mmCIF file of C-alpha atoms in Angstrom:
data_model
loop_
_atom_site.group_PDB
_atom_site.id
_atom_site.type_symbol
_atom_site.label_atom_id
_atom_site.label_comp_id
_atom_site.label_asym_id
_atom_site.label_seq_id
_atom_site.Cartn_x
_atom_site.Cartn_y
_atom_site.Cartn_z
ATOM 1 C CA UNK A 15 71.306 1.990 8.684
ATOM 2 C CA UNK A 16 73.682 1.575 11.609
ATOM 3 C CA UNK A 17 74.435 4.451 13.933
ATOM 4 C CA UNK A 18 76.918 2.400 15.897
ATOM 5 C CA UNK A 19 79.823 0.753 14.157
ATOM 6 C CA UNK A 20 82.080 -2.066 15.214
ATOM 7 C CA UNK A 21 85.255 -3.184 13.505
ATOM 8 C CA UNK A 22 86.417 -5.690 12.623
ATOM 9 C CA UNK A 23 83.380 -7.929 12.072
ATOM 10 C CA UNK A 24 85.479 -11.063 12.284
ATOM 11 C CA UNK A 25 88.963 -11.591 13.727
ATOM 12 C CA UNK A 26 91.110 -14.708 13.999
ATOM 13 C CA UNK A 27 94.355 -14.241 15.895
ATOM 14 C CA UNK A 28 97.019 -16.261 17.617
ATOM 15 C CA UNK A 29 97.399 -16.680 21.361
ATOM 16 C CA UNK A 30 99.362 -13.918 23.065
ATOM 17 C CA UNK A 31 98.553 -11.198 20.525
ATOM 18 C CA UNK A 32 97.315 -7.772 21.573
ATOM 19 C CA UNK A 33 94.066 -6.704 19.926
ATOM 20 C CA UNK A 34 91.745 -3.714 19.991
ATOM 21 C CA UNK A 35 88.089 -3.931 19.048
ATOM 22 C CA UNK A 36 86.731 -0.637 17.794
ATOM 23 C CA UNK A 37 83.307 0.847 18.531
ATOM 24 C CA UNK A 38 82.008 4.231 17.400
ATOM 25 C CA UNK A 39 78.552 5.813 17.591
ATOM 26 C CA UNK A 40 77.170 8.919 15.895
ATOM 27 C CA UNK A 41 74.134 9.496 18.136
ATOM 28 C CA UNK A 42 75.856 11.583 20.775
ATOM 29 C CA UNK A 43 74.955 9.033 23.459
ATOM 30 C CA UNK A 44 76.706 9.464 26.787
ATOM 31 C CA UNK A 45 76.462 5.813 27.838
ATOM 32 C CA UNK A 46 78.288 3.044 26.055
ATOM 33 C CA UNK A 47 78.656 -0.650 26.848
ATOM 34 C CA UNK A 48 80.551 -3.787 25.908
ATOM 35 C CA UNK A 49 78.831 -7.153 26.116
ATOM 36 C CA UNK A 50 80.155 -10.652 25.629
ATOM 37 C CA UNK A 51 77.873 -13.296 24.145
ATOM 38 C CA UNK A 52 78.502 -17.000 23.699
ATOM 39 C CA UNK A 53 76.236 -19.122 21.443
ATOM 40 C CA UNK A 54 72.831 -19.798 23.005
ATOM 41 C CA UNK A 55 73.650 -17.736 26.072
ATOM 42 C CA UNK A 56 72.539 -14.357 27.353
ATOM 43 C CA UNK A 57 74.582 -11.214 26.895
ATOM 44 C CA UNK A 58 76.928 -10.414 29.755
ATOM 45 C CA UNK A 59 78.020 -6.854 30.525
ATOM 46 C CA UNK A 60 81.824 -6.605 30.740
ATOM 47 C CA UNK A 61 82.404 -2.815 30.636
ATOM 48 C CA UNK A 62 80.391 0.374 30.579
ATOM 49 C CA UNK A 63 80.952 4.105 30.486
ATOM 50 C CA UNK A 64 78.809 7.054 31.610
ATOM 51 C CA UNK A 65 80.771 9.500 29.521
ATOM 52 C CA UNK A 66 84.239 10.773 28.642
ATOM 53 C CA UNK A 67 86.939 9.565 31.055
ATOM 54 C CA UNK A 68 84.400 7.345 32.860
ATOM 55 C CA UNK A 69 84.755 3.558 32.643
ATOM 56 C CA UNK A 70 83.517 0.784 34.926
ATOM 57 C CA UNK A 71 83.725 -2.987 34.978
ATOM 58 C CA UNK A 72 80.512 -4.891 34.397
ATOM 59 C CA UNK A 73 79.095 -8.067 35.878
ATOM 60 C CA UNK A 74 81.273 -10.544 34.045
ATOM 61 C CA UNK A 75 84.924 -10.570 34.950
ATOM 62 C CA UNK A 76 86.997 -9.785 31.897
ATOM 63 C CA UNK A 77 90.708 -9.417 31.259
ATOM 64 C CA UNK A 78 89.989 -6.725 28.710
ATOM 65 C CA UNK A 79 90.304 -2.980 29.272
ATOM 66 C CA UNK A 80 88.442 -0.036 27.770
ATOM 67 C CA UNK A 81 88.946 3.694 27.337
ATOM 68 C CA UNK A 82 86.634 6.636 26.669
ATOM 69 C CA UNK A 83 88.626 9.610 25.459
ATOM 70 C CA UNK A 84 85.921 10.836 23.090
ATOM 71 C CA UNK A 85 82.141 10.596 23.445
ATOM 72 C CA UNK A 86 81.724 8.693 20.213
ATOM 73 C CA UNK A 87 84.536 6.176 20.655
ATOM 74 C CA UNK A 88 84.760 3.242 23.101
ATOM 75 C CA UNK A 89 87.505 0.761 22.148
ATOM 76 C CA UNK A 90 88.113 -2.534 23.958
ATOM 77 C CA UNK A 91 91.632 -3.945 24.270
ATOM 78 C CA UNK A 92 92.964 -7.389 25.084
ATOM 79 C CA UNK A 93 96.671 -7.183 25.950
ATOM 80 C CA UNK A 94 97.315 -10.909 25.478
ATOM 81 C CA UNK A 95 94.586 -12.908 23.792
ATOM 82 C CA UNK A 96 93.847 -16.493 24.893
ATOM 83 C CA UNK A 97 91.541 -19.173 23.446
ATOM 84 C CA UNK A 98 89.155 -18.538 26.397
ATOM 85 C CA UNK A 99 88.562 -15.060 24.931
ATOM 86 C CA UNK A 100 86.913 -16.589 21.862
ATOM 87 C CA UNK A 101 83.409 -15.112 21.791
ATOM 88 C CA UNK A 102 81.163 -12.507 20.202
ATOM 89 C CA UNK A 103 81.670 -8.967 21.507
ATOM 90 C CA UNK A 104 78.806 -6.505 21.173
ATOM 91 C CA UNK A 105 79.062 -2.763 21.678
ATOM 92 C CA UNK A 106 75.973 -0.697 22.545
ATOM 93 C CA UNK A 107 75.043 2.868 23.428
ATOM 94 C CA UNK A 108 72.066 4.545 25.009
ATOM 95 C CA UNK A 109 70.632 7.956 25.807
ATOM 96 C CA UNK A 110 69.202 9.091 29.149
ATOM 97 C CA UNK A 111 66.785 6.470 30.577
ATOM 98 C CA UNK A 112 63.991 9.040 31.010
ATOM 99 C CA UNK A 113 63.927 9.681 27.279
ATOM 100 C CA UNK A 114 63.159 5.979 26.778
ATOM 101 C CA UNK A 115 66.026 5.864 24.327
ATOM 102 C CA UNK A 116 66.461 2.210 23.633
ATOM 103 C CA UNK A 117 69.803 0.597 23.539
ATOM 104 C CA UNK A 118 71.349 0.505 20.070
ATOM 105 C CA UNK A 119 73.685 -2.361 19.395
ATOM 106 C CA UNK A 120 76.498 -2.668 16.901
ATOM 107 C CA UNK A 121 76.767 -5.676 14.610
ATOM 108 C CA UNK A 122 79.374 -7.304 16.817
ATOM 109 C CA UNK A 123 82.889 -8.635 16.472
ATOM 110 C CA UNK A 124 83.299 -12.377 16.298
ATOM 111 C CA UNK A 125 86.711 -13.094 17.877
ATOM 112 C CA UNK A 126 88.477 -16.431 17.541
ATOM 113 C CA UNK A 127 91.776 -16.989 19.328
ATOM 114 C CA UNK A 128 93.740 -19.990 18.103
ATOM 115 C CA UNK B 22 69.354 -18.162 38.500
ATOM 116 C CA UNK B 23 68.690 -15.861 35.571
ATOM 117 C CA UNK B 24 66.142 -13.172 36.352
ATOM 118 C CA UNK B 25 64.722 -13.395 32.817
ATOM 119 C CA UNK B 26 63.558 -16.793 31.560
ATOM 120 C CA UNK B 27 62.380 -17.394 28.010
ATOM 121 C CA UNK B 28 60.487 -20.264 26.477
ATOM 122 C CA UNK B 29 60.637 -22.199 24.351
ATOM 123 C CA UNK B 30 64.390 -22.390 23.872
ATOM 124 C CA UNK B 31 63.854 -23.111 20.175
ATOM 125 C CA UNK B 32 60.909 -23.260 17.841
ATOM 126 C CA UNK B 33 60.365 -24.388 14.253
ATOM 127 C CA UNK B 34 57.299 -23.242 12.330
ATOM 128 C CA UNK B 35 56.171 -23.217 8.724
ATOM 129 C CA UNK B 36 56.089 -20.033 6.723
ATOM 130 C CA UNK B 37 52.786 -18.197 7.081
ATOM 131 C CA UNK B 38 51.999 -19.618 10.533
ATOM 132 C CA UNK B 39 51.714 -17.609 13.729
ATOM 133 C CA UNK B 40 53.725 -18.200 16.890
ATOM 134 C CA UNK B 41 54.034 -16.856 20.437
ATOM 135 C CA UNK B 42 57.203 -16.590 22.473
ATOM 136 C CA UNK B 43 57.146 -16.294 26.260
ATOM 137 C CA UNK B 44 59.204 -14.308 28.763
ATOM 138 C CA UNK B 45 58.952 -14.503 32.575
ATOM 139 C CA UNK B 46 60.989 -12.203 34.781
ATOM 140 C CA UNK B 47 61.698 -11.539 38.442
ATOM 141 C CA UNK B 48 63.513 -8.201 38.017
ATOM 142 C CA UNK B 49 62.422 -5.633 40.582
ATOM 143 C CA UNK B 50 61.831 -2.729 40.684
ATOM 144 C CA UNK B 51 60.670 -2.951 37.088
ATOM 145 C CA UNK B 52 61.306 -0.147 34.601
ATOM 146 C CA UNK B 53 60.654 -1.486 31.128
ATOM 147 C CA UNK B 54 60.703 -4.609 29.002
ATOM 148 C CA UNK B 55 62.128 -4.832 25.510
ATOM 149 C CA UNK B 56 62.039 -7.467 22.812
ATOM 150 C CA UNK B 57 64.969 -7.680 20.434
ATOM 151 C CA UNK B 58 65.524 -9.658 17.242
ATOM 152 C CA UNK B 59 69.043 -10.933 16.684
ATOM 153 C CA UNK B 60 70.022 -12.397 13.341
ATOM 154 C CA UNK B 61 72.912 -14.874 13.351
ATOM 155 C CA UNK B 62 76.217 -13.080 13.666
ATOM 156 C CA UNK B 63 74.592 -9.659 14.078
ATOM 157 C CA UNK B 64 73.748 -7.369 16.969
ATOM 158 C CA UNK B 65 70.238 -7.284 18.509
ATOM 159 C CA UNK B 66 67.702 -4.929 16.915
ATOM 160 C CA UNK B 67 64.892 -3.462 18.998
ATOM 161 C CA UNK B 68 61.326 -4.559 18.202
ATOM 162 C CA UNK B 69 59.301 -3.100 21.084
ATOM 163 C CA UNK B 70 59.748 -1.421 24.453
ATOM 164 C CA UNK B 71 57.002 -1.335 27.109
ATOM 165 C CA UNK B 72 56.745 0.347 30.480
ATOM 166 C CA UNK B 73 54.707 -0.683 33.514
ATOM 167 C CA UNK B 74 51.531 1.009 32.273
ATOM 168 C CA UNK B 75 51.568 -0.483 28.788
ATOM 169 C CA UNK B 76 50.154 -3.958 28.259
ATOM 170 C CA UNK B 77 50.382 -4.275 24.483
ATOM 171 C CA UNK B 78 52.476 -2.797 21.712
ATOM 172 C CA UNK B 79 52.698 -3.654 18.036
ATOM 173 C CA UNK B 80 55.399 -3.242 15.436
ATOM 174 C CA UNK B 81 54.141 -4.538 12.104
ATOM 175 C CA UNK B 82 53.619 -8.282 12.401
ATOM 176 C CA UNK B 83 55.098 -8.307 15.913
ATOM 177 C CA UNK B 84 52.827 -7.748 18.921
ATOM 178 C CA UNK B 85 54.204 -7.752 22.442
ATOM 179 C CA UNK B 86 52.114 -8.037 25.598
ATOM 180 C CA UNK B 87 53.047 -7.314 29.182
ATOM 181 C CA UNK B 88 51.389 -8.366 32.441
ATOM 182 C CA UNK B 89 53.336 -6.514 35.114
ATOM 183 C CA UNK B 90 51.331 -8.199 37.884
ATOM 184 C CA UNK B 91 52.364 -11.713 36.904
ATOM 185 C CA UNK B 92 55.680 -10.507 35.464
ATOM 186 C CA UNK B 93 55.084 -12.142 32.126
ATOM 187 C CA UNK B 94 55.448 -10.963 28.560
ATOM 188 C CA UNK B 95 54.816 -12.541 25.203
ATOM 189 C CA UNK B 96 55.816 -11.777 21.643
ATOM 190 C CA UNK B 97 53.346 -12.833 18.978
ATOM 191 C CA UNK B 98 54.480 -13.095 15.378
ATOM 192 C CA UNK B 99 51.774 -13.120 12.736
ATOM 193 C CA UNK B 100 52.033 -14.653 9.251
ATOM 194 C CA UNK B 101 55.670 -15.650 9.709
ATOM 195 C CA UNK B 102 58.205 -15.111 6.949
ATOM 196 C CA UNK B 103 61.520 -16.800 6.245
ATOM 197 C CA UNK B 104 63.266 -13.592 7.332
ATOM 198 C CA UNK B 105 61.764 -13.995 10.808
ATOM 199 C CA UNK B 106 64.268 -16.787 11.460
ATOM 200 C CA UNK B 107 66.401 -15.361 14.254
ATOM 201 C CA UNK B 108 66.893 -15.335 18.011
ATOM 202 C CA UNK B 109 64.331 -13.263 19.929
ATOM 203 C CA UNK B 110 65.630 -11.850 23.177
ATOM 204 C CA UNK B 111 63.605 -10.513 26.092
ATOM 205 C CA UNK B 112 65.369 -7.769 28.062
ATOM 206 C CA UNK B 113 64.150 -6.231 31.320
ATOM 207 C CA UNK B 114 65.432 -2.998 32.807
ATOM 208 C CA UNK B 115 65.254 -2.094 36.493
ATOM 209 C CA UNK B 116 64.796 1.293 38.153
ATOM 210 C CA UNK B 117 67.370 0.595 40.835
ATOM 211 C CA UNK B 118 70.188 2.612 39.354
ATOM 212 C CA UNK B 119 70.851 5.506 37.027
ATOM 213 C CA UNK B 120 72.441 3.012 34.668
ATOM 214 C CA UNK B 121 69.037 1.392 34.102
ATOM 215 C CA UNK B 122 70.597 -2.005 34.306
ATOM 216 C CA UNK B 123 69.496 -4.556 31.699
ATOM 217 C CA UNK B 124 68.774 -8.218 32.382
ATOM 218 C CA UNK B 125 68.902 -10.443 29.313
ATOM 219 C CA UNK B 126 67.117 -13.686 28.579
ATOM 220 C CA UNK B 127 68.911 -16.394 26.609
ATOM 221 C CA UNK B 128 66.571 -15.957 23.698
ATOM 222 C CA UNK B 129 64.223 -18.158 21.706
ATOM 223 C CA UNK B 130 65.738 -19.437 18.476
ATOM 224 C CA UNK B 131 62.992 -19.288 15.836
ATOM 225 C CA UNK B 132 63.350 -21.119 12.537
ATOM 226 C CA UNK B 133 60.795 -20.566 9.791
ATOM 227 C CA UNK B 134 60.683 -23.287 7.127
ATOM 228 C CA UNK B 135 59.260 -22.782 3.647
#
């Protein structure tokens, strides 16, 4: 039973289109994250948020942007998609580190830009 | 160089057999180590999480070990099932920031054959 939801699961779009990947969690977690994962490779952090109105870029440079207007919602937007953006995008959330709350991941969005 | 290295990269075993996956890390200061199972096209699901003082933890047929002195961990799978076919990812968290930054291995791709 998922407590963090990503939509859509799969998306095929043309180059130059604007897209938004949705991520919502029902656990009340303050911290949320977006990762990018290519086949056989490790996850790379592209954005994270400590809470409402807080967003930061991660380790991997990304042309995407994020917003955090509500605690439970952390959408990722690509203003103009390119074939190089083809990848799997994973959203995650976590509680305070001292509570040992593990990360919870969504099921991912598989994006293909043609 | 990745701070979390996993071996083997891929592994094929027959149903009912046991197997052990390895994880070596250089992350410092160490906070905790997690093993995740990721089915194809899905997000990672947590199997175990261990802190510095814990050297073994079990979750059903999965048993993880941690040697914080040598910075090594293993995941042992007993009596494998077809549903165990997945990528197993080792993730290490540091204590260097309030974010509790995660370092991901590239995973071991396990295939269980009938």
